[in-house]
mmCIF file of C-alpha atoms in Angstrom:
data_model
loop_
_atom_site.group_PDB
_atom_site.id
_atom_site.type_symbol
_atom_site.label_atom_id
_atom_site.label_comp_id
_atom_site.label_asym_id
_atom_site.label_seq_id
_atom_site.Cartn_x
_atom_site.Cartn_y
_atom_site.Cartn_z
ATOM 1 C CA MET A 1 12.247 -1.823 -14.391
ATOM 2 C CA VAL A 2 8.747 -1.004 -15.374
ATOM 3 C CA LYS A 3 7.527 2.554 -15.125
ATOM 4 C CA ASN A 4 3.845 2.417 -15.127
ATOM 5 C CA ALA A 5 2.824 -0.435 -14.056
ATOM 6 C CA PHE A 6 0.792 1.092 -11.194
ATOM 7 C CA ILE A 7 -2.929 -0.098 -10.558
ATOM 8 C CA SER A 8 -5.611 2.345 -10.756
ATOM 9 C CA VAL A 9 -8.461 0.893 -8.352
ATOM 10 C CA ILE A 10 -9.545 4.176 -7.172
ATOM 11 C CA SER A 11 -11.312 6.432 -9.680
ATOM 12 C CA GLN A 12 -10.340 9.853 -10.631
ATOM 13 C CA LYS A 13 -12.885 11.379 -8.907
ATOM 14 C CA GLU A 14 -12.781 9.516 -5.560
ATOM 15 C CA LYS A 15 -9.100 10.893 -5.577
ATOM 16 C CA GLU A 16 -10.493 14.256 -5.824
ATOM 17 C CA GLU A 17 -12.674 13.475 -3.070
ATOM 18 C CA ASN A 18 -11.557 12.376 -0.467
ATOM 19 C CA PRO A 19 -7.445 11.703 -0.705
ATOM 20 C CA GLY A 20 -7.317 11.509 2.931
ATOM 21 C CA SER A 21 -9.370 8.396 2.970
ATOM 22 C CA VAL A 22 -8.035 5.142 4.404
ATOM 23 C CA GLU A 23 -8.518 3.223 1.289
ATOM 24 C CA PHE A 24 -6.792 6.137 -0.715
ATOM 25 C CA GLN A 25 -3.414 6.559 1.666
ATOM 26 C CA VAL A 26 -3.321 2.456 1.533
ATOM 27 C CA PHE A 27 -3.343 2.660 -2.155
ATOM 28 C CA CYS A 28 -0.605 5.530 -2.430
ATOM 29 C CA PHE A 29 1.431 2.878 -0.030
ATOM 30 C CA THR A 30 1.017 -0.051 -2.227
ATOM 31 C CA ASN A 31 1.774 2.142 -5.257
ATOM 32 C CA LYS A 32 5.266 3.192 -3.716
ATOM 33 C CA ILE A 33 5.857 -0.472 -2.200
ATOM 34 C CA ARG A 34 5.335 -1.554 -5.686
ATOM 35 C CA LYS A 35 7.822 0.723 -7.536
ATOM 36 C CA LEU A 36 10.230 -0.104 -4.293
ATOM 37 C CA THR A 37 10.033 -3.653 -4.806
ATOM 38 C CA SER A 38 10.775 -3.144 -8.659
ATOM 39 C CA HIS A 39 13.817 -0.689 -7.819
ATOM 40 C CA LEU A 40 15.387 -3.427 -5.118
ATOM 41 C CA GLU A 41 15.524 -6.523 -7.659
ATOM 42 C CA LEU A 42 17.770 -4.243 -9.593
ATOM 43 C CA HIS A 43 19.732 -2.664 -7.079
ATOM 44 C CA LYS A 44 20.324 -5.667 -4.181
ATOM 45 C CA LYS A 45 22.283 -3.280 -1.633
ATOM 46 C CA ASP A 46 20.781 -0.391 -1.947
ATOM 47 C CA TYR A 47 20.040 -0.433 2.223
ATOM 48 C CA LEU A 48 18.347 2.883 2.349
ATOM 49 C CA SER A 49 16.295 2.038 -0.030
ATOM 50 C CA GLN A 50 15.175 -1.282 1.954
ATOM 51 C CA ARG A 51 14.407 0.771 5.119
ATOM 52 C CA GLY A 52 12.109 3.489 3.316
ATOM 53 C CA LEU A 53 10.273 0.107 2.060
ATOM 54 C CA ARG A 54 10.174 -1.485 5.575
ATOM 55 C CA LYS A 55 8.906 1.626 7.300
ATOM 56 C CA ILE A 56 6.214 2.260 4.069
ATOM 57 C CA LEU A 57 5.594 -1.364 4.811
ATOM 58 C CA GLY A 58 4.533 -0.562 8.487
ATOM 59 C CA LYS A 59 2.534 2.627 7.898
ATOM 60 C CA ARG A 60 0.532 0.453 5.761
ATOM 61 C CA GLN A 61 0.404 -2.356 8.122
ATOM 62 C CA CYS A 62 -1.140 0.213 10.430
ATOM 63 C CA LEU A 63 -3.707 1.661 8.482
ATOM 64 C CA LEU A 64 -5.392 -1.689 7.308
ATOM 65 C CA ALA A 65 -5.155 -2.836 11.024
ATOM 66 C CA TYR A 66 -6.860 0.191 11.452
ATOM 67 C CA LEU A 67 -9.596 -0.232 8.768
ATOM 68 C CA SER A 68 -9.787 -3.853 9.598
ATOM 69 C CA LYS A 69 -10.959 -2.899 13.118
ATOM 70 C CA LYS A 70 -13.691 0.013 12.079
ATOM 71 C CA ASN A 71 -14.973 -1.892 9.026
ATOM 72 C CA ARG A 72 -14.299 -5.516 8.253
ATOM 73 C CA VAL A 73 -16.289 -5.032 4.883
ATOM 74 C CA ARG A 74 -14.566 -2.305 3.206
ATOM 75 C CA TYR A 75 -10.901 -3.765 4.545
ATOM 76 C CA LYS A 76 -12.145 -7.302 2.634
ATOM 77 C CA GLU A 77 -12.856 -5.023 -0.427
ATOM 78 C CA LEU A 78 -9.444 -3.179 -0.228
ATOM 79 C CA ILE A 79 -7.641 -6.053 0.035
ATOM 80 C CA GLY A 80 -9.010 -7.593 -2.738
ATOM 81 C CA GLN A 81 -8.809 -4.700 -5.427
ATOM 82 C CA LEU A 82 -5.099 -4.442 -4.144
ATOM 83 C CA ASN A 83 -4.428 -7.935 -4.520
ATOM 84 C CA ILE A 84 -2.661 -7.993 -1.373
ATOM 85 C CA ARG A 85 -2.493 -10.396 1.698
ATOM 86 C CA GLU A 86 -4.638 -10.424 4.692
ATOM 87 C CA ILE A 87 -2.912 -8.942 8.064
ATOM 88 C CA LYS A 88 -2.548 -11.246 10.843
ATOM 89 C CA THR A 89 -4.292 -10.546 13.810
ATOM 90 C CA ARG A 90 -3.014 -11.285 17.519
#
């Protein structure tokens, strides 16, 4: 498991200014998801971590859906920077 393989798309200044923004929350969830994914590659039967991962994925999906409805340009920028797939719309 690689400890320091985190992404640093959002600058330190932006983190201090608005930690409650949707982009920052999605950024934090993405870091947690990547950590849990690397953990689960080693520990395949850690079912509690799998459950936590699914919960975080759901929260991130809700935030991304909100952002795509409110501001499509910021949404496209964010998924491009974080290198994640676009959410499915119904």
